[in-house]
Amino acid sequence: MTTPGTNPSPRRSVRPRTGCHGVLTACGSVLLALGGAVALTWACGEPELLQFVATLAPLHYTGAIGFLFWGGAYRALATGRVRTTNGLAAALGLIGVLVVTANVLPVGLRLDRWALEPAGDAYPPGGVGPGLGIGFLLAAVAIATVRTVAGVVLAPFVGALLVAGGAVYLATANTTSGLPVHGGPSVLGGVGVGVAGLALLACGFWAGFPSFTLGRAVPAAVGLLGIVITFLLWAALNADQGRRIQRQVQFETAHLRRLALERLGYEIHQVEDLAAGSFTKPPEQVKLDVGSYVGQMPGALGVARIDAAGGVTWIESQPGPPQALSEFNTGAQLADAVLAGRTVVLRAPRSSWRGARVLLIFAPHRPGTAAGGLVAVFRLQNFFESLINTNAGPGYAVTLTDRGELLFGRYSSDTAAQERWGQTLPFTFRGLDWRLSVWPTQDVLARESLSLPKLSLLIGLLMTALLALAVHLAQTARSRTSALENEVREREQAERAMRQSEGKYRTLIENLGQGVFLQDRDHRFVAANAPFCRGLGRTEAEIVGATEADLFDPVRATSHADEVHAVLTTGASVESENEEVAAGRRTSVRRVLTPVRDASGATVGVLGICWDVTEQRRLEEHVHQASKMDAIGQLAGGIAHDFNNLLTVILGNLDVLLTQSAPDAPQRELATAAQGATVRAAALTQRLLGFSRRHQLDWRPTSLNALATEVVALLQRTIDPLIRLETALAPDLWPVRADPTQLTQVLMNLCLNARDAITGAGRILVETACVGDAEVRLPHGSSARPGDYVRLRVTDTGAGMTPEVKARIYEPFFTTKEVGKGTGLGLAMVFAIVRQHKGWIDCRSEVGAGTRFDIYLPRLAGAPALPPDAAPATQVPTGKGTVLVVDDEEMIRNLAAAALQGRGYRVLQAADGQQALETYAAQRDAIDLVILDLTMPVLSGHEAFRQLLTLNPAVRVLFVSGYAVEQLSDLEKQSMAGFVKKPYRPTELLQAVDAVLRDQPASGPRRTPTSATPIRLPSIIA
């Protein structure tokens, strides 16, 4: 395990691959079985059972212990036990040292003295030679370092050496070692070393060698191993040939010795036959027999008769033989033999026979009697020469010595091989001693020296070179094959990735909403995606290879070619936007051209992207129009707020004036006229607030069919009879949540605009319809939500509008009518009211084809009808309590204070929110109600209300504002006591205050009202 923050060990994992795991396990089991069997045999005292070859000693128990450690190390290595592997490898190395030491000195493990059955003298340790000890040491080093990179290279080398060493170990087991060692080879030792080496070698191939090892070291090791084996084979053949020559020399020596002895015995027998026959045969016959014998016998010098008195008579002889018995110079031996009548073989000195070495054979006529006999004289050199030359192998040198003196020599001068190959045998005959020496001459050696060792050496070296080359080529081929496979695999992966990438980008390009194309430097289209092809109404095959002139009209082709030329020339991107007519529809197309560069950076083509921006431009105009409407609404809202304050004062004072004046007073008519003008001004204010979406709407379930019927009935009496006003109302039309007054104004404005667009006869059609969710196409940028909608459509047959006019129809104060005939607020008000109702309006118009407005309002399902307004109380109560009036307009504060004080309320005043907080904090226990204006300087009504809740969560606040109640926050709506819409009459304010204080006594709990009933003003269409 690696400690966090440290680098992991670079050593390779001890656990080998799966294939090597199996080999190590199998070989380890074999070695354990081998070591266990040998150890058990020694423990039982029966080591001779391990002696499979009579000339080889059985494997010693020291070797068995080494094989046990070796097999255990293999099994531990296969299972990944690092410490066990290292421990067993160390023990194996120790056994190797002990085995090598035991072969030099007779020391080592002596288990047989105390743990095993007595096995005799176990030392010198037969069966554990030094080669086995060296194998133990090499294996220990390989096993201990196999986890390192060096060990990966070393393991197969050691395996190859062990396999070869085991084979040589067994092949040379019977040869005599020249080393002074005590141990020797054994069959089981060689087998165990070979099996263990195979495991290391196989694991090396399984684990994979480094490239250098595969390409250079392995062939070199194979070549070296082949050379060693070749020379060993050559040495074995030479040794075998030497042994064969030695055996031949021994055979020749023994053969000649045997022949010499047989010949001497035969000659004695011949002489004895002649002696026996010469005693009874006539002299002439004896002479003939002796002459025939001497003539046939090589080296025979003659035959003489010796009588009983010692007289010598030569039957057949060479000139100058001895004439008396004493002249034979044999001493008394010959005379004694004559007298005793026995056969003797004697050796006479050279001086008696002219310097020649002779052999005397005496045979009596009658054995055992002194009747004389025959003596045959042989020249020894000629005698043995004929024998040896006739029977000795050709080319063999032969010498015969008599008491150290050369008696006969054949090729005796050729002594080159005598010392190495010479063979000497002594032989004795009838008391005479000779020494026979035989050795091969150079001719024999040349003849016996077979070409097999040299040929085997030559073939072995050649085959070794070829094998090393084959291994090198095989490893190179394997390396190159692996590299080629990797290259092919990488190429396939790259091609697959390229195809996937190409498919992915092809899918991406094809599914883009934009048209994408590629042009070369000659302006030819080389690629185009499906949207671009659809935009041109052509297939990809028609576009690829074509130029702008082939695809576009002349004007567009020229413009496109100029842009492409600019990109190719300057290397910069070009953007443009043009209006084009496609499929009979005018569209706005945005185009971006980007240079395509090669590896050197040169521009070689143009990548173009184009897309339809017609809808985007329409939405931008829509957003621009909405922004202008919001800005003008803000302006209108501000004006309406201030105007409402003024109208509140005017309307309140007029009501007071009318109340205090007599019915027939002359100023009453003037006050009534002023009151009517104020009401009309209030209606204009309502329209401005509606335009700014800040006035309060009367939301209720509304049927557009009823509304359309009412408006059409009203307009049919005022519109020119030449213009037909028709309706097409859908039965069972869905209700909508709307302010009927506002929608009446919308429909009225649309119908009046349609009337003004028609010159002479024409038709205005008002339609309603239910549009399901699946049929609704929401406009981009709208806040409308998906769902069911009710559509109100107004279609006319008027003059229609140009695109320029159509783009500005919703702008406030924009009109195409003559001066004095239009305010420019009609369609702007329609647009604002429809947005307030969470719908949208769509316009379709062409010059000469009329105009169609479609208004979509969301469906209201299951909404209950609003309850009718409660009738105002006829009885005026007397008020009591304290009311704080907060308004920035002093006239409004005074008007409200006068009305409340007239009813009997105690009134406190504040000009802004900060004064209101200070006053309330000082008299919070006495104040029953706060009338709070929302728009004030210093501190607004909204912030003042939040701080009032902090002072007193039960505070009762009646909001007063010219804006709609929808402008309030949820907290304000839930916590307020009521709401009064500006401009208001004093009576309306008193009704709201009375209702709050009557229903909510100061000591009781405060309820949460929804709103007070606002002032209802008639809508004025203008």
GROMACS .gro file of N, CA and C in nm, residues 517 519-523 525 548 558-570 574 591 593 605-606:
model
   78
  517PHE      N    1  -2.240   2.556  -4.551
  517PHE     CA    2  -2.185   2.519  -4.682
  517PHE      C    3  -2.037   2.549  -4.682
  519GLN      N    4  -1.712   2.634  -4.966
  519GLN     CA    5  -1.671   2.668  -5.102
  519GLN      C    6  -1.520   2.670  -5.111
  520ASP      N    7  -1.466   2.632  -5.231
  520ASP     CA    8  -1.322   2.636  -5.252
  520ASP      C    9  -1.282   2.771  -5.310
  521ARG      N   10  -1.154   2.780  -5.349
  521ARG     CA   11  -1.104   2.907  -5.400
  521ARG      C   12  -1.165   2.943  -5.535
  522ASP      N   13  -1.219   2.845  -5.606
  522ASP     CA   14  -1.284   2.873  -5.734
  522ASP      C   15  -1.433   2.900  -5.718
  523HIS      N   16  -1.477   2.923  -5.596
  523HIS     CA   17  -1.617   2.954  -5.565
  523HIS      C   18  -1.710   2.836  -5.591
  525PHE      N   19  -1.909   2.509  -5.472
  525PHE     CA   20  -1.959   2.449  -5.349
  525PHE      C   21  -1.908   2.304  -5.341
  548GLU      N   22  -2.199   3.029  -5.744
  548GLU     CA   23  -2.310   3.117  -5.710
  548GLU      C   24  -2.398   3.145  -5.831
  558THR      N   25  -2.400   3.797  -5.746
  558THR     CA   26  -2.292   3.896  -5.743
  558THR      C   27  -2.257   3.934  -5.600
  559SER      N   28  -2.359   3.958  -5.518
  559SER     CA   29  -2.334   3.994  -5.379
  559SER      C   30  -2.261   3.882  -5.305
  560HIS      N   31  -2.306   3.759  -5.325
  560HIS     CA   32  -2.242   3.644  -5.258
  560HIS      C   33  -2.098   3.626  -5.306
  561ALA      N   34  -2.075   3.639  -5.436
  561ALA     CA   35  -1.940   3.622  -5.490
  561ALA      C   36  -1.846   3.729  -5.436
  562ASP      N   37  -1.895   3.854  -5.423
  562ASP     CA   38  -1.811   3.960  -5.367
  562ASP      C   39  -1.772   3.930  -5.223
  563GLU      N   40  -1.865   3.878  -5.145
  563GLU     CA   41  -1.834   3.845  -5.005
  563GLU      C   42  -1.732   3.731  -4.997
  564VAL      N   43  -1.751   3.626  -5.080
  564VAL     CA   44  -1.655   3.514  -5.080
  564VAL      C   45  -1.518   3.562  -5.124
  565HIS      N   46  -1.513   3.647  -5.226
  565HIS     CA   47  -1.385   3.700  -5.273
  565HIS      C   48  -1.316   3.782  -5.163
  566ALA      N   49  -1.394   3.859  -5.088
  566ALA     CA   50  -1.336   3.938  -4.979
  566ALA      C   51  -1.276   3.846  -4.872
  567VAL      N   52  -1.344   3.737  -4.840
  567VAL     CA   53  -1.290   3.643  -4.740
  567VAL      C   54  -1.162   3.578  -4.792
  568LEU      N   55  -1.162   3.532  -4.917
  568LEU     CA   56  -1.043   3.468  -4.973
  568LEU      C   57  -0.926   3.564  -4.985
  569THR      N   58  -0.956   3.691  -5.010
  569THR     CA   59  -0.850   3.789  -5.030
  569THR      C   60  -0.793   3.839  -4.898
  570THR      N   61  -0.879   3.876  -4.806
  570THR     CA   62  -0.833   3.936  -4.680
  570THR      C   63  -0.811   3.834  -4.569
  574VAL      N   64  -1.667   3.767  -4.285
  574VAL     CA   65  -1.760   3.866  -4.338
  574VAL      C   66  -1.900   3.828  -4.292
  591ARG      N   67  -2.598   3.588  -4.280
  591ARG     CA   68  -2.493   3.502  -4.336
  591ARG      C   69  -2.358   3.542  -4.278
  593LEU      N   70  -1.950   3.435  -4.326
  593LEU     CA   71  -1.850   3.364  -4.406
  593LEU      C   72  -1.717   3.368  -4.333
  605GLY      N   73  -1.039   2.804  -4.870
  605GLY     CA   74  -1.182   2.793  -4.892
  605GLY      C   75  -1.258   2.883  -4.797
  606VAL      N   76  -1.390   2.874  -4.805
  606VAL     CA   77  -1.478   2.957  -4.725
  606VAL      C   78  -1.586   2.867  -4.663
   0.00000   0.00000   0.00000
